[in-house]
Amino acid sequence: MAPSIRIRKPWEIPGLRPTPEAAFLDRRKFLVRMGRTGVGIAGAGLIPGVAGAILGGCAQPPGAEDDPKPLPLRPIDATRNPQFKLDRPLTPEAVAANYNNFWEFSEIKERVAGLARNFRSRPWTVEVAGKVGKPQTFDLDDLLRLMPIEERLYRFRCVEAWAMAVPWVGFPLKALLDRVEPLSSAKFVRMVSFHDPKQAPNQRPPTHYPWPYFEGLTMEEAVNPLTLMVNGIYGHDLPPQHGAPLRLIVPWKYGFKSIKSVVRIELTQKRPPTFWNELSPREYDFWANVEPEVPHPRWSQASERMIDTGERRPTLKYNGYADLVAHLYPA
Ligand SMILES: Nc1nc2c(c(=O)[nH]1)N[C@H]1C(S)=C(S)[C@@H](COP(=O)(O)O)O[C@H]1N2
Ligand SMILES: [Mo]
């Protein structure tokens, strides 16, 4: 009788799946490296243009010399919306820009910036389709000219229990959806990331992931005023590692909902499948609301670790945005 061998998926292998312990060790290595190279946190008062060079990190992939140069990060002059106040300091830009989850490039947070630095995010189009009256494919720069761009300071919480606070630049997703005239049958919004194995090393065979990355929200969540489409951070274009040129930010949900480098938005009648939920439904549910009292199967969610200082803070219900979203989830 043949032995029955069950081949484990990479996300089931302890060394490869995200754990708070791994994240903590990674963070320590990162601090040591930052100290050695002198690319200190003080260097974070970024002059756009120089930002690309700094944020690109020092982890150049082999052969990167032949690659085109990183696209410059142009300044964005957006007014800060005073409604969104923080209860904690902003995370230094250089820390946020070198500790990223972007599995298309690497499963190691400190390597993403270097591997993504030459990502071509222009020209870029965003297709909006499905249950809408006016389906449309927008050139991104045309779209940005139409949208009410502003800056917002938001808390951000990863399911792995790390957290940061950053100034995003973007526009409410609702402003975009209004232009395509959703039909009454539209109940969900599905979003899809880019798929380009030439640029994204972890999308190449033998990858075990069902690329491209896909996520979704209910229509009510999508039109909530907090739900932002983001094209900038720290007063300039998004650098590749943060999801250039356009990503979603849903600040009351765990970070995996906030899909990066979006190419397609589709309004649907049925709840769409989502990437991490397909891979591990017990661990990553569709809702993914930040709830301190609901532990992840492998760790508590009662507290979170700030990625710059290592400080632990109590996790806030809906990441501190309950007044704006609790009504979406009646008990
Ligand atoms: N396309 C895509 N989007 C993604 C991810 C990813 O791997 N691929 N990771 C998610 C997770 S788990 C987190 S925590 C955030 C991280 O965003 P940041 O690197 O800008 O902090 O992006 C989310 N969006
Ligand atoms: Mo995450």
XYZ file of N, CA, C and O in Angstrom, residues 248-325:
312
model
N -6.044 50.201 -2.158
C -7.173 50.422 -1.269
C -6.659 50.567 0.168
O -5.666 49.930 0.522
N -7.329 51.394 0.979
C -7.082 51.408 2.423
C -8.422 51.373 3.154
O -9.270 52.237 2.966
N -8.583 50.315 3.953
C -9.804 50.112 4.753
C -9.344 50.053 6.208
O -9.028 48.984 6.719
N -9.289 51.207 6.896
C -8.511 51.277 8.143
C -9.115 50.534 9.327
O -8.409 50.341 10.314
N -10.388 50.130 9.253
C -10.966 49.396 10.395
C -10.836 47.887 10.221
O -11.293 47.116 11.042
N -10.210 47.449 9.148
C -10.018 46.021 8.887
C -8.531 45.682 8.887
O -7.690 46.552 8.672
N -8.237 44.402 9.087
C -6.845 43.965 9.014
C -6.267 44.283 7.636
O -6.987 44.294 6.617
N -4.954 44.529 7.633
C -4.282 45.056 6.443
C -4.453 44.248 5.177
O -4.371 44.805 4.077
N -4.690 42.934 5.284
C -4.755 42.136 4.047
C -5.957 42.514 3.176
O -5.974 42.192 1.991
N -6.939 43.224 3.757
C -8.060 43.691 2.930
C -7.626 44.842 2.011
O -8.256 45.100 0.988
N -6.568 45.553 2.419
C -6.160 46.777 1.722
C -5.265 46.441 0.530
O -4.047 46.630 0.540
N -5.883 45.968 -0.518
C -5.209 45.431 -1.695
C -4.390 46.509 -2.424
O -4.828 47.642 -2.566
N -3.211 46.082 -2.870
C -2.260 46.997 -3.526
C -2.333 46.908 -5.047
O -2.770 45.899 -5.603
N -1.841 47.940 -5.703
C -1.628 47.964 -7.166
C -2.848 47.416 -7.912
O -2.776 46.423 -8.633
N -3.958 48.121 -7.735
C -5.253 47.661 -8.252
C -5.373 47.943 -9.758
O -5.097 49.050 -10.209
N -5.786 46.927 -10.511
C -6.024 47.109 -11.956
C -7.493 46.969 -12.339
O -7.893 47.429 -13.401
N -8.268 46.315 -11.480
C -9.664 46.070 -11.852
C -10.566 46.138 -10.632
O -10.242 45.616 -9.550
N -11.708 46.805 -10.795
C -12.723 46.933 -9.759
C -14.024 46.447 -10.388
O -14.407 46.933 -11.451
N -14.657 45.469 -9.735
C -15.847 44.864 -10.335
C -16.977 44.834 -9.312
O -16.793 44.347 -8.199
N -18.110 45.354 -9.668
C -19.271 45.303 -8.772
C -20.025 44.015 -9.057
O -20.290 43.687 -10.220
N -20.360 43.294 -7.984
C -20.955 41.969 -8.159
C -22.195 41.821 -7.274
O -22.380 42.559 -6.312
N -22.993 40.837 -7.638
C -24.175 40.544 -6.848
C -23.828 39.582 -5.709
O -24.364 39.663 -4.616
N -22.896 38.658 -6.008
C -22.517 37.640 -5.023
C -21.225 38.029 -4.332
O -20.359 38.673 -4.919
N -21.073 37.550 -3.090
C -19.853 37.832 -2.349
C -18.652 37.222 -3.059
O -18.630 36.013 -3.302
N -17.647 38.024 -3.391
C -16.502 37.487 -4.134
C -15.553 36.723 -3.214
O -15.432 37.042 -2.037
N -14.876 35.705 -3.733
C -13.825 35.059 -2.941
C -12.668 36.031 -2.732
O -12.493 36.971 -3.515
N -11.904 35.837 -1.653
C -10.771 36.717 -1.366
C -9.518 35.863 -1.142
O -9.615 34.716 -0.704
N -8.378 36.424 -1.454
C -7.112 35.693 -1.576
C -6.746 34.895 -0.312
O -6.652 33.668 -0.352
N -6.591 35.567 0.817
C -6.162 34.856 2.028
C -7.272 33.967 2.570
O -7.008 32.928 3.171
N -8.505 34.355 2.337
C -9.611 33.513 2.785
C -9.631 32.197 2.025
O -9.901 31.133 2.593
N -9.303 32.226 0.735
C -9.242 31.002 -0.061
C -8.112 30.099 0.445
O -8.254 28.880 0.490
N -6.983 30.710 0.806
C -5.821 29.924 1.218
C -5.998 29.338 2.612
O -5.562 28.226 2.872
N -6.610 30.085 3.508
C -6.705 29.649 4.904
C -7.934 30.280 5.570
O -7.827 31.238 6.325
N -9.112 29.744 5.258
C -10.364 30.381 5.696
C -10.513 30.515 7.210
O -11.097 31.478 7.689
N -9.950 29.580 7.953
C -10.081 29.634 9.405
C -9.317 30.834 9.980
O -9.613 31.341 11.037
N -8.267 31.218 9.288
C -7.388 32.252 9.826
C -7.690 33.648 9.297
O -7.356 34.637 9.940
N -8.268 33.733 8.096
C -8.465 35.037 7.458
C -9.879 35.091 6.889
O -10.121 34.622 5.782
N -10.796 35.664 7.673
C -12.169 35.638 7.191
C -12.452 36.810 6.255
O -11.639 37.728 6.112
N -13.583 36.737 5.600
C -13.942 37.779 4.627
C -14.028 39.136 5.315
O -13.593 40.142 4.769
N -14.580 39.154 6.542
C -14.841 40.442 7.199
C -13.560 41.076 7.680
O -13.328 42.244 7.410
N -12.756 40.342 8.413
C -11.445 40.817 8.867
C -11.505 42.153 9.597
O -10.600 42.983 9.476
N -12.574 42.383 10.337
C -12.628 43.604 11.136
C -11.676 43.476 12.318
O -11.512 42.392 12.874
N -11.035 44.580 12.680
C -10.104 44.563 13.807
C -10.922 44.429 15.094
O -11.713 45.311 15.431
N -10.760 43.283 15.773
C -11.531 42.994 16.975
C -10.607 42.395 18.024
O -10.219 41.232 17.921
N -10.270 43.209 19.045
C -9.287 42.767 20.038
C -9.673 41.474 20.753
O -8.810 40.684 21.133
N -10.980 41.263 20.917
C -11.428 40.110 21.712
C -11.552 38.839 20.871
O -11.835 37.769 21.423
N -11.326 38.920 19.582
C -11.397 37.719 18.735
C -9.977 37.315 18.338
O -9.364 37.962 17.490
N -9.424 36.269 18.993
C -8.041 35.910 18.673
C -7.926 35.277 17.296
O -8.872 34.652 16.807
N -6.787 35.475 16.663
C -6.418 34.674 15.504
C -6.175 33.265 16.037
O -5.774 33.116 17.189
N -6.410 32.207 15.240
C -6.199 30.853 15.779
C -4.783 30.631 16.319
O -4.582 29.772 17.164
N -3.797 31.426 15.847
C -2.428 31.191 16.310
C -1.881 32.269 17.241
O -0.747 32.177 17.674
N -2.626 33.336 17.505
C -2.139 34.358 18.431
C -3.281 35.261 18.894
O -4.318 35.324 18.254
N -3.025 35.949 19.980
C -4.020 36.893 20.511
C -4.036 38.162 19.648
O -3.016 38.550 19.089
N -5.176 38.797 19.576
C -5.252 40.090 18.881
C -5.483 41.217 19.893
O -5.808 42.340 19.518
N -5.288 40.918 21.181
C -5.613 41.903 22.215
C -4.687 43.116 22.184
O -5.065 44.214 22.572
N -3.456 42.925 21.716
C -2.547 44.075 21.634
C -1.824 44.060 20.305
O -1.876 43.078 19.557
N -1.172 45.175 20.014
C -0.453 45.315 18.750
C 0.919 45.949 19.010
O 1.125 46.593 20.040
N 1.836 45.756 18.057
C 3.216 46.239 18.218
C 3.509 47.298 17.158
O 3.386 47.046 15.964
N 3.864 48.505 17.614
C 4.194 49.566 16.663
C 5.525 49.224 15.984
O 6.490 48.857 16.659
N 5.579 49.327 14.660
C 6.771 48.818 13.955
C 7.998 49.700 14.146
O 9.116 49.246 13.939
N 7.818 50.940 14.556
C 8.998 51.794 14.727
C 9.606 51.664 16.117
O 10.807 51.482 16.259
N 8.769 51.699 17.145
C 9.289 51.716 18.511
C 9.243 50.356 19.188
O 9.891 50.154 20.209
N 8.433 49.440 18.652
C 8.228 48.165 19.326
C 7.225 48.268 20.464
O 6.894 47.257 21.096
N 6.741 49.468 20.743
C 5.764 49.681 21.811
C 4.534 48.803 21.575
O 4.072 48.657 20.448
N 4.009 48.209 22.665
C 2.752 47.453 22.562
C 1.615 48.320 23.041
O 1.710 48.986 24.077
N 0.553 48.333 22.263
C -0.634 49.117 22.609
C -1.823 48.179 22.587
O -1.837 47.227 21.803
N -2.847 48.470 23.406
C -4.062 47.658 23.313
C -4.692 47.847 21.937
O -4.735 48.976 21.426
N -5.157 46.757 21.339
C -5.862 46.854 20.055
C -7.195 47.551 20.283
O -7.881 47.279 21.266
N -7.566 48.444 19.389
C -8.848 49.149 19.501
C -9.885 48.447 18.635
O -9.582 48.019 17.514
N -11.113 48.343 19.155
C -12.226 47.783 18.387
C -12.367 48.561 17.066
O -12.351 49.796 17.071
N -12.506 47.859 15.976
C -12.533 48.479 14.642
C -11.350 49.444 14.449
O -11.470 50.482 13.800
N -10.233 49.111 15.069
C -9.006 49.908 14.970
C -9.237 51.374 15.354
O -8.551 52.268 14.843
N -10.210 51.591 16.231
C -10.477 52.957 16.688
C -11.487 53.718 15.832
O -11.703 54.905 16.054
N -12.097 53.053 14.865
C -13.038 53.734 13.963
C -14.483 53.292 14.193
O -15.323 53.410 13.293
N -14.791 52.799 15.409
C -16.132 52.274 15.695
C -17.227 53.308 15.427
O -18.290 52.973 14.897
N -16.972 54.576 15.780
C -18.026 55.587 15.597
C -18.443 55.706 14.129
O -19.571 56.079 13.832
N -17.545 55.383 13.213
C -17.856 55.519 11.785
C -18.319 54.220 11.124
O -18.873 54.268 10.024
N -18.074 53.068 11.756
C -18.387 51.805 11.070
C -19.201 50.784 11.870
O -19.716 49.831 11.277
